[in-house]
CSV table of N, CA and C in Angstrom, one decimal:
chain,number,residue,atom,x,y,z
A,1,PRO,N,132.4,63.4,161.6
A,1,PRO,CA,132.7,64.1,161.2
A,1,PRO,C,134.6,63.2,162.1
A,2,ARG,N,134.9,62.3,162.0
A,2,ARG,CA,136.7,61.5,162.3
A,2,ARG,C,137.5,61.4,161.8
A,3,GLU,N,138.4,60.5,162.6
A,3,GLU,CA,139.7,60.6,162.2
A,3,GLU,C,140.1,59.4,161.6
A,4,MET,N,140.5,59.8,160.2
A,4,MET,CA,140.6,57.6,159.1
A,4,MET,C,141.9,57.4,159.6
A,5,PHE,N,142.6,56.0,160.1
A,5,PHE,CA,143.8,55.9,159.5
A,5,PHE,C,144.3,55.5,158.9
A,6,VAL,N,145.9,56.4,157.9
A,6,VAL,CA,145.9,55.8,157.3
A,6,VAL,C,146.1,55.0,156.7
A,7,GLU,N,145.3,54.0,157.3
A,7,GLU,CA,145.3,51.6,156.1
A,7,GLU,C,144.7,52.4,155.2
A,8,PHE,N,143.7,53.6,155.4
A,8,PHE,CA,142.4,53.0,154.4
A,8,PHE,C,143.1,54.5,153.7
A,9,GLY,N,143.3,54.9,153.6
A,9,GLY,CA,143.7,56.9,151.9
A,9,GLY,C,145.1,55.3,151.8
A,10,PHE,N,146.1,54.6,152.3
A,10,PHE,CA,146.7,53.2,151.2
A,10,PHE,C,145.6,52.9,150.6
A,11,MET,N,144.8,52.2,151.1
A,11,MET,CA,143.8,51.6,150.3
A,11,MET,C,142.9,51.5,149.0
A,12,LEU,N,142.6,53.5,148.9
A,12,LEU,CA,141.6,54.2,149.3
A,12,LEU,C,142.7,54.5,147.2
A,13,LYS,N,144.7,54.8,147.5
A,13,LYS,CA,144.7,55.2,146.9
A,13,LYS,C,144.9,53.3,145.6
A,14,GLU,N,145.5,52.7,146.8
A,14,GLU,CA,145.6,51.5,145.6
A,14,GLU,C,143.9,50.5,144.7
A,15,GLY,N,143.5,51.4,145.1
A,15,GLY,CA,142.1,50.9,145.1
A,15,GLY,C,142.0,51.6,143.1
A,16,SER,N,142.1,53.4,143.3
A,16,SER,CA,141.7,53.8,142.0
A,16,SER,C,142.8,53.7,140.9
A,17,ASP,N,141.8,53.7,140.4
A,17,ASP,CA,141.9,54.4,138.6
A,17,ASP,C,143.4,55.2,138.6
A,18,SER,N,143.2,56.3,138.5
A,18,SER,CA,144.0,57.5,139.6
A,18,SER,C,145.7,57.5,139.7
A,19,LYS,N,146.2,58.2,138.7
A,19,LYS,CA,147.5,58.0,138.9
A,19,LYS,C,147.9,59.5,140.4
A,20,TYR,N,146.8,60.1,140.5
A,20,TYR,CA,146.4,61.2,140.8
A,20,TYR,C,146.0,61.3,142.5
A,21,ASN,N,146.2,61.0,143.2
A,21,ASN,CA,145.4,60.5,144.5
A,21,ASN,C,145.9,61.6,146.4
A,22,ILE,N,144.5,61.4,146.4
A,22,ILE,CA,145.3,63.2,147.0
A,22,ILE,C,143.9,62.6,148.3
A,23,THR,N,144.2,62.1,150.0
A,23,THR,CA,143.2,61.7,151.3
A,23,THR,C,143.9,63.0,151.6
A,24,THR,N,142.6,62.9,153.1
A,24,THR,CA,142.2,63.9,153.9
A,24,THR,C,142.0,64.1,154.2
A,25,CYS,N,141.5,63.7,155.8
A,25,CYS,CA,140.4,63.5,157.7
A,25,CYS,C,140.8,65.0,158.1
A,26,ASN,N,139.5,64.8,159.1
A,26,ASN,CA,139.3,66.2,160.3
A,26,ASN,C,140.1,65.4,161.3
A,27,SER,N,141.1,66.2,161.3
A,27,SER,CA,142.1,65.7,163.1
A,27,SER,C,141.2,66.8,163.9
A,28,ASN,N,141.5,65.7,165.1
A,28,ASN,CA,142.1,67.0,166.0
A,28,ASN,C,140.6,67.0,167.0
A,29,GLY,N,139.9,66.9,166.8
A,29,GLY,CA,138.6,66.4,167.5
A,29,GLY,C,138.4,66.1,168.7
A,30,ASP,N,136.9,65.8,169.2
A,30,ASP,CA,136.8,64.9,169.8
A,30,ASP,C,135.3,64.1,169.3
A,31,CYS,N,135.6,63.2,167.8
A,31,CYS,CA,135.1,62.4,167.7
A,31,CYS,C,135.4,61.3,167.6
A,32,GLY,N,136.4,60.8,167.8
A,32,GLY,CA,136.9,59.6,167.7
A,32,GLY,C,137.6,59.7,165.8
A,33,TYR,N,137.9,57.8,166.2
A,33,TYR,CA,139.0,57.3,165.5
A,33,TYR,C,137.6,56.2,164.0
A,34,VAL,N,138.4,55.8,162.9
A,34,VAL,CA,137.9,54.8,162.5
A,34,VAL,C,138.9,53.8,162.1
A,35,GLN,N,138.7,52.9,162.8
A,35,GLN,CA,140.5,52.0,163.1
A,35,GLN,C,139.8,51.1,161.8
A,36,ILE,N,141.1,49.8,161.9
A,36,ILE,CA,141.5,49.2,161.4
A,36,ILE,C,141.2,47.7,161.5
A,37,LYS,N,140.5,46.8,161.5
A,37,LYS,CA,140.5,45.9,162.9
A,37,LYS,C,141.4,44.8,163.4
A,38,GLU,N,142.2,44.9,163.4
A,38,GLU,CA,143.2,44.5,163.8
A,38,GLU,C,143.3,45.3,164.7
A,39,LEU,N,143.2,46.9,164.7
A,39,LEU,CA,143.4,47.4,166.2
A,39,LEU,C,142.5,47.9,167.1
A,40,ILE,N,141.6,48.3,167.2
A,40,ILE,CA,140.3,47.8,167.7
A,40,ILE,C,140.6,47.0,169.2
A,41,THR,N,141.0,47.6,170.3
A,41,THR,CA,141.2,46.8,172.2
A,41,THR,C,141.6,47.3,172.4
A,42,PRO,N,140.6,47.5,173.3
A,42,PRO,CA,141.1,48.4,174.9
A,42,PRO,C,142.0,48.7,175.1
A,43,SER,N,143.6,48.0,174.2
A,43,SER,CA,144.6,48.4,175.1
A,43,SER,C,145.2,49.5,173.9
A,44,ILE,N,144.5,50.2,172.9
A,44,ILE,CA,144.4,50.7,171.8
A,44,ILE,C,144.7,52.5,172.0
A,45,TYR,N,145.6,53.5,172.0
A,45,TYR,CA,144.7,54.8,172.3
A,45,TYR,C,143.2,55.0,172.0
A,46,GLU,N,143.0,54.5,170.6
A,46,GLU,CA,142.3,55.5,169.6
A,46,GLU,C,141.0,54.3,170.5
A,47,SER,N,141.1,53.2,170.3
A,47,SER,CA,140.0,52.2,171.0
A,47,SER,C,139.4,53.0,172.1
A,48,ARG,N,140.5,53.2,172.8
A,48,ARG,CA,139.4,54.3,174.1
A,48,ARG,C,139.0,55.7,173.8
A,49,LEU,N,139.1,55.8,173.3
A,49,LEU,CA,138.3,57.4,172.6
A,49,LEU,C,137.7,57.1,171.8
A,50,ASP,N,137.1,56.3,171.7
A,50,ASP,CA,135.9,55.7,171.0
A,50,ASP,C,134.7,55.7,171.0
A,51,THR,N,134.6,57.0,171.0
A,51,THR,CA,133.1,57.5,171.7
A,51,THR,C,130.8,57.0,170.7
A,52,GLY,N,131.8,57.3,169.8
A,52,GLY,CA,130.4,56.5,168.6
A,52,GLY,C,130.4,55.6,168.5
A,53,LYS,N,131.1,54.3,168.6
A,53,LYS,CA,130.8,52.6,168.7
A,53,LYS,C,131.2,52.4,167.0
A,54,LEU,N,131.6,52.7,166.1
A,54,LEU,CA,131.3,52.0,164.8
A,54,LEU,C,130.8,51.1,164.8
A,55,GLU,N,131.0,50.0,163.9
A,55,GLU,CA,131.1,48.9,163.9
A,55,GLU,C,132.6,48.7,162.8
A,56,PRO,N,132.8,47.9,163.4
A,56,PRO,CA,134.8,47.4,162.8
A,56,PRO,C,135.2,47.2,161.4
A,57,ASP,N,134.0,47.4,161.2
A,57,ASP,CA,133.8,47.1,159.1
A,57,ASP,C,133.6,48.5,158.6
A,58,ALA,N,133.3,49.6,159.4
A,58,ALA,CA,132.7,51.1,158.9
A,58,ALA,C,133.3,51.8,157.8
A,59,GLY,N,135.1,51.6,158.6
A,59,GLY,CA,136.3,51.6,157.7
A,59,GLY,C,136.3,51.2,155.9
A,60,TYR,N,136.7,50.1,156.3
A,60,TYR,CA,136.3,49.2,155.4
A,60,TYR,C,135.2,49.4,153.9
A,61,LYS,N,133.8,50.1,154.5
A,61,LYS,CA,132.5,50.2,153.9
A,61,LYS,C,132.5,51.0,153.2
A,62,MET,N,133.5,52.2,154.7
A,62,MET,CA,133.9,53.4,153.4
A,62,MET,C,134.2,53.9,152.4
A,63,VAL,N,135.4,52.8,152.5
A,63,VAL,CA,136.5,52.6,151.2
A,63,VAL,C,135.5,52.0,149.9
A,64,ASP,N,135.2,50.4,150.4
A,64,ASP,CA,134.3,50.5,149.1
A,64,ASP,C,133.0,51.3,148.2
A,65,THR,N,132.9,52.0,149.6
A,65,THR,CA,131.4,53.3,148.8
A,65,THR,C,132.5,54.5,148.5
A,66,MET,N,133.1,55.3,148.4
A,66,MET,CA,134.8,55.9,148.0
A,66,MET,C,134.6,55.0,146.6
A,67,LEU,N,135.4,54.0,146.3
A,67,LEU,CA,135.7,53.3,145.2
A,67,LEU,C,134.7,53.9,144.2
A,68,GLU,N,133.8,53.3,145.1
A,68,GLU,CA,132.3,53.4,143.6
A,68,GLU,C,132.6,54.7,142.8
A,69,LEU,N,132.1,54.5,144.0
A,69,LEU,CA,131.7,56.4,144.0
A,69,LEU,C,133.0,57.2,142.8
A,70,MET,N,133.8,56.4,143.1
A,70,MET,CA,135.2,57.5,142.2
A,70,MET,C,135.1,57.2,140.5
A,71,LYS,N,134.6,55.3,140.4
A,71,LYS,CA,134.6,55.2,138.8
A,71,LYS,C,134.0,55.4,138.1
A,72,ASN,N,132.3,56.4,138.8
A,72,ASN,CA,131.6,57.5,138.2
A,72,ASN,C,132.3,59.2,137.7
A,73,LEU,N,133.2,59.2,137.8
A,73,LEU,CA,134.0,60.6,137.9
A,73,LEU,C,135.3,60.7,136.4
């Protein structure tokens, strides 16, 4: 469980065929964040808290997978 940046929710809504989309995530935990590539830098707060060291494309891969799964609904 990580907190995803809002940009990933925007990507899901943009790629979805549904006119109604609600995104939600866990927050206030200590697992860190799923960040957009542009903000993966040691000077950014969320990057300093990232203890799991996800690969830079992790959030984008999650969005792509979710969009594929949504096609089957």
